[in-house]
Structures are given as C-alpha cells and as structure tokens.
Coordinates of N, CA and C and ligand atoms in Angstrom, one line a residue:
M296 N 0.8 -1.2 0.0 CA 0.0 0.0 0.0 C 0.9 1.2 0.0
S297 N 0.5 2.3 -0.7 CA 1.3 3.4 -0.9 C 1.5 4.2 0.4
E298 N 2.7 4.8 0.6 CA 3.0 5.6 1.7 C 2.1 6.9 1.7
D299 N 1.6 7.2 0.5 CA 0.9 8.5 0.4 C -0.5 8.4 0.9
L300 N -1.0 7.3 1.4 CA -2.4 7.2 1.9 C -2.5 8.2 3.1
S301 N -3.6 9.0 3.0 CA -3.8 9.9 4.2 C -4.2 9.0 5.4
S302 N -4.0 9.6 6.6 CA -4.3 8.8 7.8 C -5.8 8.4 7.8
S303 N -6.7 9.3 7.3 CA -8.1 9.0 7.4 C -8.4 7.8 6.4
A304 N -7.8 7.9 5.2 CA -8.0 6.8 4.2 C -7.5 5.5 4.8
Q305 N -6.3 5.5 5.5 CA -5.8 4.3 6.1 C -6.7 3.8 7.2
E306 N -7.3 4.7 7.9 CA -8.3 4.3 9.0 C -9.5 3.6 8.3
D307 N -9.9 4.2 7.2 CA -11.1 3.7 6.5 C -10.8 2.2 6.0
L308 N -9.6 2.0 5.5 CA -9.3 0.8 4.9 C -8.7 -0.3 5.8
T309 N -8.1 0.1 6.8 CA -7.4 -0.9 7.6 C -8.4 -1.8 8.4
N310 N -8.2 -3.1 8.3 CA -9.0 -4.0 9.0 C -8.6 -4.2 10.4
P311 N -9.4 -3.8 11.4 CA -9.0 -3.9 12.8 C -8.6 -5.3 13.2
A312 N -9.1 -6.3 12.5 CA -8.8 -7.7 12.9 C -7.3 -8.0 12.6
F313 N -6.7 -7.2 11.7 CA -5.3 -7.5 11.4 C -4.5 -6.2 11.7
P314 N -4.2 -5.9 12.9 CA -3.5 -4.6 13.2 C -2.1 -4.5 12.6
V315 N -1.7 -3.4 12.1 CA -0.4 -3.2 11.5 C 0.6 -3.0 12.6
P316 N 1.8 -3.7 12.5 CA 2.8 -3.5 13.6 C 3.2 -2.0 13.7
E317 N 3.6 -1.6 14.9 CA 3.8 -0.2 15.1 C 4.9 0.4 14.2
N318 N 6.0 -0.4 14.0 CA 7.1 0.1 13.2 C 6.7 0.3 11.7
L319 N 5.6 -0.3 11.3 CA 5.1 -0.2 9.9 C 3.9 0.8 9.7
A320 N 3.5 1.3 10.9 CA 2.3 2.2 10.8 C 2.6 3.4 9.9
G321 N 1.6 3.7 9.1 CA 1.8 4.9 8.2 C 2.4 4.4 6.9
Q322 N 2.8 3.2 6.8 CA 3.4 2.7 5.5 C 2.6 1.7 4.8
I323 N 1.9 0.8 5.6 CA 1.1 -0.2 5.0 C -0.3 -0.3 5.6
A324 N -1.2 -0.8 4.9 CA -2.6 -1.1 5.5 C -3.0 -2.5 5.1
I325 N -3.5 -3.2 6.0 CA -4.0 -4.6 5.7 C -5.5 -4.5 5.6
T326 N -6.0 -4.9 4.5 CA -7.5 -4.8 4.4 C -8.0 -6.0 3.6
S327 N -9.4 -6.0 3.4 CA -10.0 -7.1 2.6 C -10.3 -6.5 1.2
L328 N -10.4 -7.5 0.3 CA -10.7 -7.1 -1.1 C -12.0 -6.3 -1.1
D329 N -13.0 -6.7 -0.4 CA -14.3 -6.0 -0.4 C -14.1 -4.6 0.0
R330 N -13.3 -4.4 1.1 CA -13.2 -3.0 1.6 C -12.5 -2.1 0.7
I331 N -11.5 -2.5 0.0 CA -10.7 -1.6 -0.9 C -11.5 -1.4 -2.2
Y332 N -12.2 -2.5 -2.6 CA -13.0 -2.4 -3.8 C -14.2 -1.4 -3.6
N333 N -14.9 -1.6 -2.4 CA -16.0 -0.7 -2.1 C -15.5 0.8 -1.9
W334 N -14.4 0.9 -1.2 CA -13.8 2.2 -1.0 C -13.5 3.0 -2.3
S335 N -13.0 2.3 -3.2 CA -12.7 2.9 -4.5 C -14.0 3.2 -5.3
R336 N -15.0 2.3 -5.2 CA -16.2 2.6 -5.9 C -17.0 3.7 -5.3
R337 N -17.1 3.7 -4.0 CA -17.9 4.7 -3.3 C -17.3 6.1 -3.4
S338 N -16.0 6.2 -3.7 CA -15.3 7.4 -3.7 C -15.2 8.0 -5.2
S339 N -15.8 7.3 -6.1 CA -15.7 7.7 -7.5 C -17.0 7.4 -8.3
V340 N -18.1 7.7 -7.6 CA -19.4 7.5 -8.3 C -19.6 8.5 -9.3
W341 N -19.9 8.1 -10.5 CA -20.1 9.1 -11.6 C -21.6 9.2 -12.0
P342 N -22.2 10.3 -11.6 CA -23.6 10.4 -12.0 C -23.8 10.7 -13.5
M343 N -25.0 10.3 -14.0 CA -25.3 10.6 -15.4 C -25.9 12.1 -15.4
M344 N -25.5 12.8 -16.4 CA -25.8 14.2 -16.5 C -27.2 14.4 -17.2
F345 N -28.2 14.4 -16.5 CA -29.5 14.7 -17.0 C -30.5 15.1 -15.9
G346 N -31.4 16.0 -16.2 CA -32.4 16.5 -15.2 C -33.7 16.6 -15.9
L347 N -34.8 16.4 -15.1 CA -36.1 16.3 -15.6 C -37.0 17.6 -15.3
A348 N -36.8 18.2 -14.2 CA -37.7 19.3 -13.9 C -37.0 20.2 -12.8
C349 N -37.8 20.8 -12.0 CA -37.3 21.8 -11.0 C -36.2 21.2 -10.1
C350 N -36.4 19.9 -9.7 CA -35.4 19.3 -8.8 C -34.0 19.3 -9.4
A351 N -34.0 19.3 -10.7 CA -32.6 19.3 -11.4 C -31.9 20.6 -11.0
I352 N -32.6 21.7 -10.8 CA -31.9 22.9 -10.4 C -31.1 22.7 -9.1
E353 N -31.8 22.0 -8.2 CA -31.2 21.8 -6.9 C -30.0 20.8 -7.0
M354 N -30.1 19.9 -8.0 CA -29.0 19.0 -8.2 C -27.8 19.7 -8.8
I355 N -28.1 20.7 -9.7 CA -27.0 21.5 -10.3 C -26.4 22.4 -9.1
C356 N -27.2 22.9 -8.2 CA -26.6 23.7 -7.1 C -25.7 22.8 -6.3
T357 N -26.1 21.5 -6.1 CA -25.3 20.6 -5.3 C -23.9 20.4 -6.0
A358 N -23.9 20.4 -7.3 CA -22.6 20.2 -8.0 C -21.8 21.5 -8.0
A359 N -22.4 22.7 -7.8 CA -21.7 23.9 -7.9 C -20.9 24.2 -6.6
S360 N -20.2 25.3 -6.6 CA -19.1 25.5 -5.6 C -19.5 25.5 -4.2
R361 N -20.8 26.0 -3.9 CA -21.1 26.1 -2.5 C -21.2 24.7 -1.8
Y362 N -21.8 23.8 -2.5 CA -22.0 22.4 -1.9 C -21.0 21.4 -2.4
D363 N -20.7 21.5 -3.7 CA -19.6 20.9 -4.3 C -19.5 19.4 -4.1
F364 N -20.3 18.6 -4.8 CA -20.2 17.1 -4.5 C -18.9 16.5 -5.1
S365 N -18.1 17.3 -5.6 CA -16.8 16.7 -6.0 C -16.0 16.3 -4.8
R366 N -16.4 16.8 -3.6 CA -15.8 16.3 -2.4 C -16.0 14.8 -2.2
F367 N -17.0 14.3 -2.8 CA -17.3 12.8 -2.7 C -16.7 12.0 -3.9
G368 N -16.0 12.7 -4.8 CA -15.5 12.0 -6.0 C -16.6 11.9 -7.0
M369 N -17.6 12.7 -6.9 CA -18.8 12.6 -7.8 C -18.9 13.6 -8.9
E370 N -17.9 14.5 -9.0 CA -18.1 15.6 -9.9 C -18.0 15.3 -11.3
V371 N -17.6 14.1 -11.7 CA -17.5 13.8 -13.1 C -18.9 13.3 -13.6
M372 N -19.8 14.3 -13.9 CA -21.1 13.9 -14.4 C -20.9 13.6 -15.9
R373 N -21.4 12.4 -16.2 CA -21.2 11.9 -17.6 C -22.4 12.1 -18.5
P374 N -22.2 12.6 -19.7 CA -23.3 12.7 -20.6 C -23.7 11.4 -21.3
S375 N -22.8 10.4 -21.1 CA -23.1 9.1 -21.7 C -23.5 8.1 -20.6
P376 N -24.6 7.3 -20.8 CA -24.9 6.3 -19.7 C -23.8 5.2 -19.6
R377 N -23.1 5.0 -20.7 CA -22.1 3.9 -20.7 C -20.9 4.3 -19.8
Q378 N -20.8 5.6 -19.4 CA -19.7 6.0 -18.5 C -20.2 6.4 -17.1
A379 N -21.5 6.1 -16.9 CA -22.0 6.5 -15.6 C -22.5 5.3 -14.8
D380 N -22.4 5.5 -13.4 CA -22.9 4.4 -12.6 C -23.9 4.8 -11.6
L381 N -24.3 6.1 -11.7 CA -25.4 6.6 -10.8 C -26.4 7.4 -11.7
M382 N -27.7 7.0 -11.6 CA -28.7 7.8 -12.3 C -29.5 8.6 -11.2
I383 N -29.4 9.9 -11.2 CA -30.1 10.7 -10.3 C -31.4 11.2 -11.0
V384 N -32.5 10.6 -10.6 CA -33.8 11.0 -11.3 C -34.3 12.2 -10.6
S385 N -34.1 13.4 -11.2 CA -34.3 14.6 -10.5 C -35.5 15.4 -11.2
G386 N -36.7 15.0 -10.8 CA -37.8 15.8 -11.4 C -39.0 14.9 -11.7
T387 N -40.0 15.5 -12.4 CA -41.2 14.8 -12.7 C -41.0 13.8 -13.8
V388 N -41.4 12.6 -13.6 CA -41.2 11.5 -14.6 C -42.6 11.4 -15.4
T389 N -42.5 11.8 -16.6 CA -43.8 11.8 -17.4 C -43.8 10.4 -18.2
K390 N -45.0 10.1 -18.7 CA -45.1 8.9 -19.5 C -44.3 9.0 -20.8
K391 N -44.2 10.2 -21.3 CA -43.4 10.3 -22.5 C -41.9 10.1 -22.2
M392 N -41.5 10.4 -21.0 CA -40.0 10.4 -20.7 C -39.6 9.0 -20.2
I393 N -40.5 8.2 -19.6 CA -40.0 7.0 -18.9 C -39.4 6.0 -19.9
P394 N -39.9 5.9 -21.2 CA -39.2 4.9 -22.1 C -37.7 5.3 -22.3
Q395 N -37.4 6.6 -22.3 CA -36.0 7.1 -22.4 C -35.2 6.7 -21.2
I396 N -35.9 6.9 -20.0 CA -35.2 6.7 -18.7 C -34.8 5.2 -18.7
V397 N -35.8 4.3 -19.0 CA -35.5 2.9 -18.9 C -34.4 2.5 -19.9
R398 N -34.4 3.1 -21.1 CA -33.4 2.8 -22.1 C -32.0 3.2 -21.6
L399 N -32.0 4.4 -21.0 CA -30.7 4.9 -20.5 C -30.2 4.0 -19.4
Y400 N -31.1 3.6 -18.5 CA -30.8 2.7 -17.4 C -30.2 1.4 -17.9
N401 N -30.8 0.8 -19.0 CA -30.3 -0.4 -19.6 C -28.9 -0.2 -20.1
Q402 N -28.6 1.0 -20.6 CA -27.3 1.2 -21.2 C -26.2 1.5 -20.2
M403 N -26.5 1.7 -18.9 CA -25.5 1.9 -17.9 C -24.9 0.5 -17.6
P404 N -23.5 0.5 -17.4 CA -22.9 -0.8 -17.0 C -23.1 -1.1 -15.5
E405 N -23.1 -2.4 -15.1 CA -23.2 -2.8 -13.7 C -21.8 -2.6 -13.1
P406 N -21.6 -2.3 -11.8 CA -22.7 -2.0 -10.9 C -23.3 -0.6 -11.1
K407 N -24.6 -0.5 -11.0 CA -25.2 0.8 -11.2 C -26.2 1.1 -10.1
Y408 N -26.5 2.3 -9.9 CA -27.4 2.7 -8.8 C -28.4 3.8 -9.3
V409 N -29.5 3.9 -8.6 CA -30.5 4.9 -9.0 C -30.9 5.6 -7.7
L410 N -30.9 7.0 -7.8 CA -31.3 7.8 -6.6 C -32.5 8.6 -7.1
S411 N -33.6 8.4 -6.4 CA -34.8 9.1 -6.8 C -34.9 10.4 -6.0
M412 N -34.8 11.5 -6.7 CA -34.7 12.8 -6.0 C -36.0 13.6 -6.1
G413 N -36.7 13.7 -4.9 CA -37.9 14.5 -4.8 C -39.2 13.8 -4.9
A414 N -40.3 14.5 -4.5 CA -41.6 13.9 -4.4 C -42.1 13.4 -5.8
C415 N -41.8 14.1 -6.9 CA -42.3 13.7 -8.2 C -41.7 12.4 -8.6
S416 N -40.4 12.3 -8.5 CA -39.7 11.1 -9.0 C -40.1 9.9 -8.1
S417 N -40.3 10.1 -6.8 CA -40.6 9.0 -5.9 C -42.0 8.5 -5.9
G418 N -43.0 9.5 -6.2 CA -44.4 9.1 -6.2 C -45.3 9.9 -7.0
G419 N -44.8 10.7 -7.9 CA -45.6 11.6 -8.7 C -45.8 13.0 -8.2
G420 N -45.5 13.1 -6.8 CA -45.5 14.5 -6.2 C -46.9 15.2 -6.4
P421 N -46.8 16.5 -6.7 CA -48.1 17.3 -6.8 C -48.8 16.9 -8.1
F422 N -48.2 16.1 -9.0 CA -48.8 15.7 -10.2 C -49.3 14.3 -10.3
K423 N -49.3 13.7 -9.1 CA -49.6 12.2 -9.0 C -50.8 11.8 -9.8
E424 N -51.9 12.6 -9.7 CA -53.1 12.2 -10.4 C -53.1 12.7 -11.9
G425 N -52.0 13.3 -12.3 CA -52.0 13.8 -13.7 C -52.0 12.7 -14.7
Y426 N -52.7 13.0 -15.8 CA -52.9 11.9 -16.9 C -51.6 11.5 -17.5
N427 N -50.6 12.4 -17.4 CA -49.3 12.2 -18.1 C -48.1 11.9 -17.2
V428 N -48.4 11.6 -15.9 CA -47.3 11.5 -15.0 C -47.2 10.0 -14.4
V429 N -46.0 9.5 -14.4 CA -45.7 8.2 -13.8 C -45.7 8.4 -12.2
S430 N -46.4 7.6 -11.5 CA -46.5 7.8 -10.0 C -45.4 7.0 -9.3
G431 N -44.1 7.3 -9.7 CA -43.0 6.7 -9.1 C -42.1 6.0 -10.1
V432 N -40.9 6.5 -10.2 CA -39.9 5.9 -11.2 C -39.6 4.4 -10.8
D433 N -39.8 4.1 -9.5 CA -39.5 2.7 -9.1 C -40.5 1.7 -9.6
K434 N -41.5 2.1 -10.3 CA -42.4 1.2 -11.0 C -41.7 0.6 -12.2
F435 N -40.6 1.2 -12.6 CA -39.9 0.8 -13.8 C -38.4 0.4 -13.6
V436 N -37.7 1.2 -12.8 CA -36.3 0.9 -12.5 C -36.1 0.8 -11.0
P437 N -35.2 -0.1 -10.6 CA -35.0 -0.3 -9.1 C -34.3 0.9 -8.5
V438 N -34.9 1.4 -7.5 CA -34.3 2.6 -6.8 C -33.5 2.2 -5.6
D439 N -32.3 2.7 -5.4 CA -31.5 2.4 -4.2 C -31.7 3.4 -3.1
V440 N -31.9 4.7 -3.4 CA -32.0 5.7 -2.3 C -33.1 6.7 -2.8
Y441 N -34.0 7.0 -1.8 CA -35.1 8.0 -2.1 C -34.7 9.3 -1.3
V442 N -34.8 10.4 -1.9 CA -34.5 11.7 -1.2 C -35.9 12.4 -1.2
T443 N -36.3 12.8 0.0 CA -37.6 13.4 0.1 C -37.5 14.9 -0.1
G444 N -38.7 15.6 -0.4 CA -38.7 17.0 -0.6 C -39.3 17.4 -1.9
C445 N -39.7 18.7 -1.9 CA -40.3 19.3 -3.2 C -39.9 20.8 -3.2
P446 N -38.7 21.1 -3.7 CA -37.6 20.1 -4.1 C -36.8 19.8 -2.8
P447 N -36.0 18.7 -2.9 CA -35.1 18.5 -1.8 C -34.0 19.6 -1.9
T448 N -33.5 19.9 -0.7 CA -32.4 20.9 -0.7 C -31.1 20.2 -1.1
P449 N -30.0 21.0 -1.5 CA -28.8 20.4 -1.8 C -28.2 19.5 -0.6
Q450 N -28.5 20.0 0.6 CA -28.1 19.2 1.8 C -28.8 17.9 1.8
A451 N -30.1 17.8 1.4 CA -30.8 16.6 1.4 C -30.2 15.6 0.3
L452 N -29.9 16.2 -0.8 CA -29.3 15.3 -1.8 C -27.9 14.8 -1.4
L453 N -27.1 15.7 -0.7 CA -25.9 15.2 -0.2 C -26.1 14.0 0.8
H454 N -27.1 14.2 1.6 CA -27.4 13.1 2.6 C -27.7 11.8 1.9
G455 N -28.5 12.0 0.8 CA -28.9 10.8 0.0 C -27.6 10.1 -0.6
L456 N -26.7 11.0 -1.1 CA -25.5 10.4 -1.7 C -24.6 9.7 -0.6
I457 N -24.6 10.3 0.6 CA -23.9 9.6 1.7 C -24.5 8.3 2.0
K458 N -25.9 8.2 2.0 CA -26.6 7.0 2.2 C -26.2 5.9 1.2
L459 N -26.1 6.4 -0.1 CA -25.7 5.5 -1.2 C -24.3 5.0 -0.9
Q460 N -23.4 5.8 -0.5 CA -22.0 5.4 -0.1 C -22.1 4.3 0.9
E461 N -22.9 4.5 1.9 CA -23.0 3.5 3.0 C -23.5 2.2 2.5
K462 N -24.5 2.3 1.5 CA -25.0 1.1 0.9 C -23.9 0.3 0.1
I463 N -23.1 1.1 -0.6 CA -22.0 0.5 -1.4 C -21.0 -0.2 -0.4
D464 N -20.7 0.5 0.7 CA -19.8 -0.1 1.7 C -20.2 -1.5 2.2
K465 N -21.5 -1.7 2.2 CA -22.0 -3.0 2.8 C -22.0 -4.1 1.7
Q466 N -21.7 -3.8 0.4 CA -21.8 -4.8 -0.6 C -20.6 -5.7 -0.6
S467 N -20.7 -6.9 -1.1 CA -19.6 -7.8 -1.2 C -19.5 -8.4 -2.6
V468 N -18.3 -8.5 -3.1 CA -18.1 -9.1 -4.5 C -18.6 -10.5 -4.5
L469 N -18.7 -11.2 -3.3 CA -19.1 -12.6 -3.3 C -20.6 -12.7 -3.5
S470 N -21.4 -11.7 -3.1 CA -22.9 -11.8 -3.2 C -23.5 -10.7 -4.0
A471 N -22.7 -9.9 -4.7 CA -23.2 -8.8 -5.5 C -24.1 -9.3 -6.6
D472 N -25.3 -8.6 -6.7 CA -26.2 -9.0 -7.8 C -25.7 -9.0 -9.2
W473 N -24.7 -8.0 -9.4 CA -24.3 -7.9 -10.8 C -23.4 -9.0 -11.3
Y474 N -22.9 -9.9 -10.3 CA -22.1 -11.0 -10.8 C -23.0 -12.3 -11.0
K475 N -24.3 -12.1 -10.6 CA -25.2 -13.3 -10.7 C -25.6 -13.5 -12.2
P476 N -25.9 -14.7 -12.6 CA -26.4 -14.9 -13.9 C -27.7 -14.2 -14.2
G477 N -27.8 -13.6 -15.3 CA -29.1 -12.8 -15.6 C -29.1 -11.4 -15.1
A478 N -28.0 -11.0 -14.5 CA -28.0 -9.6 -13.9 C -28.1 -8.6 -15.0
E479 N -27.6 -8.9 -16.2 CA -27.5 -7.9 -17.2 C -28.8 -7.9 -18.1
A480 N -29.8 -8.7 -17.7 CA -31.0 -8.7 -18.5 C -31.7 -7.3 -18.5
P481 N -31.9 -6.8 -19.7 CA -32.4 -5.4 -19.7 C -33.9 -5.4 -19.3
I482 N -34.3 -4.2 -18.8 CA -35.7 -4.0 -18.4 C -36.5 -3.7 -19.7
P483 N -37.6 -4.4 -20.0 CA -38.3 -4.0 -21.3 C -38.7 -2.6 -21.3
V484 N -38.4 -1.9 -22.4 CA -38.7 -0.5 -22.5 C -40.2 -0.3 -22.6
P485 N -40.9 0.5 -21.8 CA -42.3 0.8 -21.9 C -42.7 1.4 -23.3
L486 N -43.9 1.1 -23.7 CA -44.3 1.7 -25.0 C -45.3 2.8 -24.7
L487 N -45.2 3.9 -25.4 CA -46.1 5.0 -25.2 C -47.0 5.0 -26.4
G488 N -48.3 4.7 -26.2 CA -49.3 4.9 -27.2 C -50.3 5.9 -26.8
P489 N -51.6 5.6 -26.8 CA -52.6 6.5 -26.2 C -52.3 6.6 -24.7
D490 N -51.8 5.5 -24.1 CA -51.4 5.5 -22.7 C -50.1 4.6 -22.6
L491 N -49.5 4.6 -21.4 CA -48.2 3.9 -21.3 C -48.5 2.4 -21.1
V492 N -47.7 1.6 -21.8 CA -47.9 0.1 -21.6 C -46.5 -0.4 -21.1
D493 N -46.6 -1.2 -20.0 CA -45.4 -1.8 -19.5 C -45.4 -3.2 -20.0
P494 N -44.4 -3.6 -20.9 CA -44.4 -4.9 -21.5 C -44.3 -6.0 -20.5
R495 N -43.8 -5.7 -19.3 CA -43.7 -6.8 -18.3 C -45.1 -7.3 -17.8
D496 N -46.1 -6.4 -18.0 CA -47.5 -6.8 -17.6 C -48.1 -7.7 -18.6
F497 N -47.6 -7.6 -19.8 CA -48.1 -8.4 -20.9 C -47.0 -9.1 -21.7
P498 N -46.5 -10.3 -21.2 CA -45.4 -10.9 -21.8 C -45.6 -11.2 -23.3
D499 N -46.9 -11.5 -23.7 CA -47.1 -11.8 -25.1 C -47.8 -10.6 -25.8
F500 N -47.5 -9.4 -25.3 CA -48.1 -8.2 -25.8 C -47.7 -8.0 -27.3
G501 N -46.4 -8.2 -27.6 CA -46.0 -8.0 -29.0 C -46.7 -8.9 -30.0
A502 N -46.9 -10.2 -29.6 CA -47.5 -11.1 -30.5 C -49.0 -10.8 -30.6
K503 N -49.6 -10.3 -29.5 CA -51.1 -10.0 -29.6 C -51.3 -8.7 -30.5
L504 N -50.3 -7.8 -30.3 CA -50.4 -6.5 -31.1 C -50.3 -6.9 -32.6
K505 N -49.4 -7.8 -32.9 CA -49.1 -8.1 -34.3 C -50.4 -8.8 -34.9
A506 N -50.9 -9.8 -34.1 CA -52.1 -10.5 -34.5 C -53.3 -9.5 -34.8
Q507 N -53.4 -8.5 -33.9 CA -54.5 -7.5 -34.0 C -54.3 -6.7 -35.3
Q508 N -53.0 -6.3 -35.5 CA -52.7 -5.5 -36.7 C -53.0 -6.3 -38.0
E509 N -52.7 -7.6 -37.9 CA -52.9 -8.5 -39.1 C -54.4 -8.6 -39.4
R510 N -55.2 -8.8 -38.3 CA -56.6 -8.9 -38.4 C -57.2 -7.6 -39.0
A511 N -56.7 -6.5 -38.5 CA -57.2 -5.2 -39.0 C -56.9 -5.0 -40.5
A512 N -55.7 -5.5 -40.9 CA -55.2 -5.3 -42.3 C -56.1 -6.2 -43.2
A513 N -56.4 -7.5 -42.7 CA -57.2 -8.4 -43.4 C -58.6 -7.9 -43.6
A514 N -59.2 -7.3 -42.5 CA -60.5 -6.7 -42.6 C -60.6 -5.6 -43.6
A515 N -59.5 -4.7 -43.6 CA -59.5 -3.6 -44.5 C -59.4 -4.1 -45.9
A516 N -58.6 -5.2 -46.1 CA -58.5 -5.7 -47.5 C -59.8 -6.3 -48.0
A517 N -60.5 -7.0 -47.0 CA -61.8 -7.6 -47.4 C -62.8 -6.5 -47.8
V518 N -62.8 -5.4 -47.1 CA -63.7 -4.3 -47.4 C -63.4 -3.7 -48.8
A519 N -62.1 -3.6 -49.1 CA -61.6 -3.0 -50.4 C -62.1 -3.9 -51.6
E520 N -62.2 -5.2 -51.3 CA -62.5 -6.1 -52.4 C -64.0 -5.9 -52.8
Ligands
SF4_660 S1 -40.7 17.3 -6.5 FE1 -41.3 19.5 -6.5 S2 -39.4 20.6 -7.1 FE2 -39.1 18.4 -7.7 S3 -39.7 18.3 -9.8 FE3 -41.5 17.8 -8.5 S4 -42.6 19.7 -8.3 FE4 -40.5 20.2 -9.0

C-alpha cells in the first residue's frame, strides 16, 4: 500500500482484525478485497448528466461551488450512460419520458445505482393524479435511495449520496447482484401509445399486437374487395 495514503484513508481501509505492527504504521494497510473495492467505488461514483424538472436545479446547485459534491469524488457527471454508474432521477417523470429513462438505465454498466430525488420522482408528487405522470420511477427501474422534498435541498441530496455510499460499503463481491447470472437482463422499455404500456405486464403483448394488426389489415383488404 502506498505511503501516500492519508491517515483517514488508512483508517477507512485498515481491517482492525489485522493490526499493523507499530514500526510499519503509516506505510502499509492490511485490508480485505471488499473493503478496498468498495472504498474505490464509493469514492468515484459518476452520476449521469440529465435532469427532468425543478429538482434538477437543486441537483445543479449541489454540484456547484457552495455544496460541491466533487468532495465525494462525484463531480464527473457523464453525458453518456455507458460511462455513468449513478442515475439521479431529478424531477417529474412523465409517461413520455419513462421509455427514455429505462433505455438509458439499460445502457449503464453494472454495478449501477438509482437515486430518486424529490416527491415527483418517488411518487408523482403534486402531479400524482396527472394523466401524463408516472407515479414513481421505481415502478420501472430499481431505486436504491429516495430523497424526500419538493424540491429536496442540496443538503438533502448530499445526505442521500452519503446513504448511497453507506450502501456500497456494505456490498460484497461474493454476493453482489451484478455477478449473478441474468443480472444484465435489460428491463423491457415501456411503450407509449394512447397510454403507457409496460411490456412486463403483458409478456405476449408484442404477439397480440401483431395479430391484431394483421386482423385489421385483413378486414381492410376484405372491405376493399
Ligand atoms: S418534487 Fe417539486 S421541485 Fe421536484 S420536480 Fe416535482 S414539483 Fe418540481
């Protein structure tokens, strides 16, 4: 282990079950694979750069100089889902937007996390009964941390990010979901027609839709004859 490790980083990493001999203190740290793996992941979470509504303004404030989430290694907001491991859903999730959100989530590599920021994202918020609003993004993608508020303050978002770090700390490479078979299976992208359709509710939806279209085409052809 490098001599350059700060004392707090060494404290974070050192396994108390294996104390470092006094004459080597400050030069080496003995730790477990899980601990160093999680320490590096939790200290370099890269959020995806997108916002949906007013909550996004608070997210932007959290990234700016006053609150500055680069202190958590999170400042590298990525415009590409393929380079991001955290999706902050900041704002109202409309039925028109959810297919894009699911598609972006599917394009993020594992291990990946979702933070639902604000009342709208977590449950529809003031627009819950709206004809065009999804009443909770967790109906479509798995949410790891919920941040309450309308809008949540930057401090609340920071609290949520710290909770996410605590969750990462508790994960183990031996039992992590993303190493299990089938972990990479994409979530079916919802379809937006006159209303939103979640293909998971209708496993044979595609086949039924095709059959219906064929019947309609046949009926139209019969009328034309
Ligand atoms: S929770 Fe409030 S602040 Fe956030 S997007 Fe909804 S209405 Fe806007």
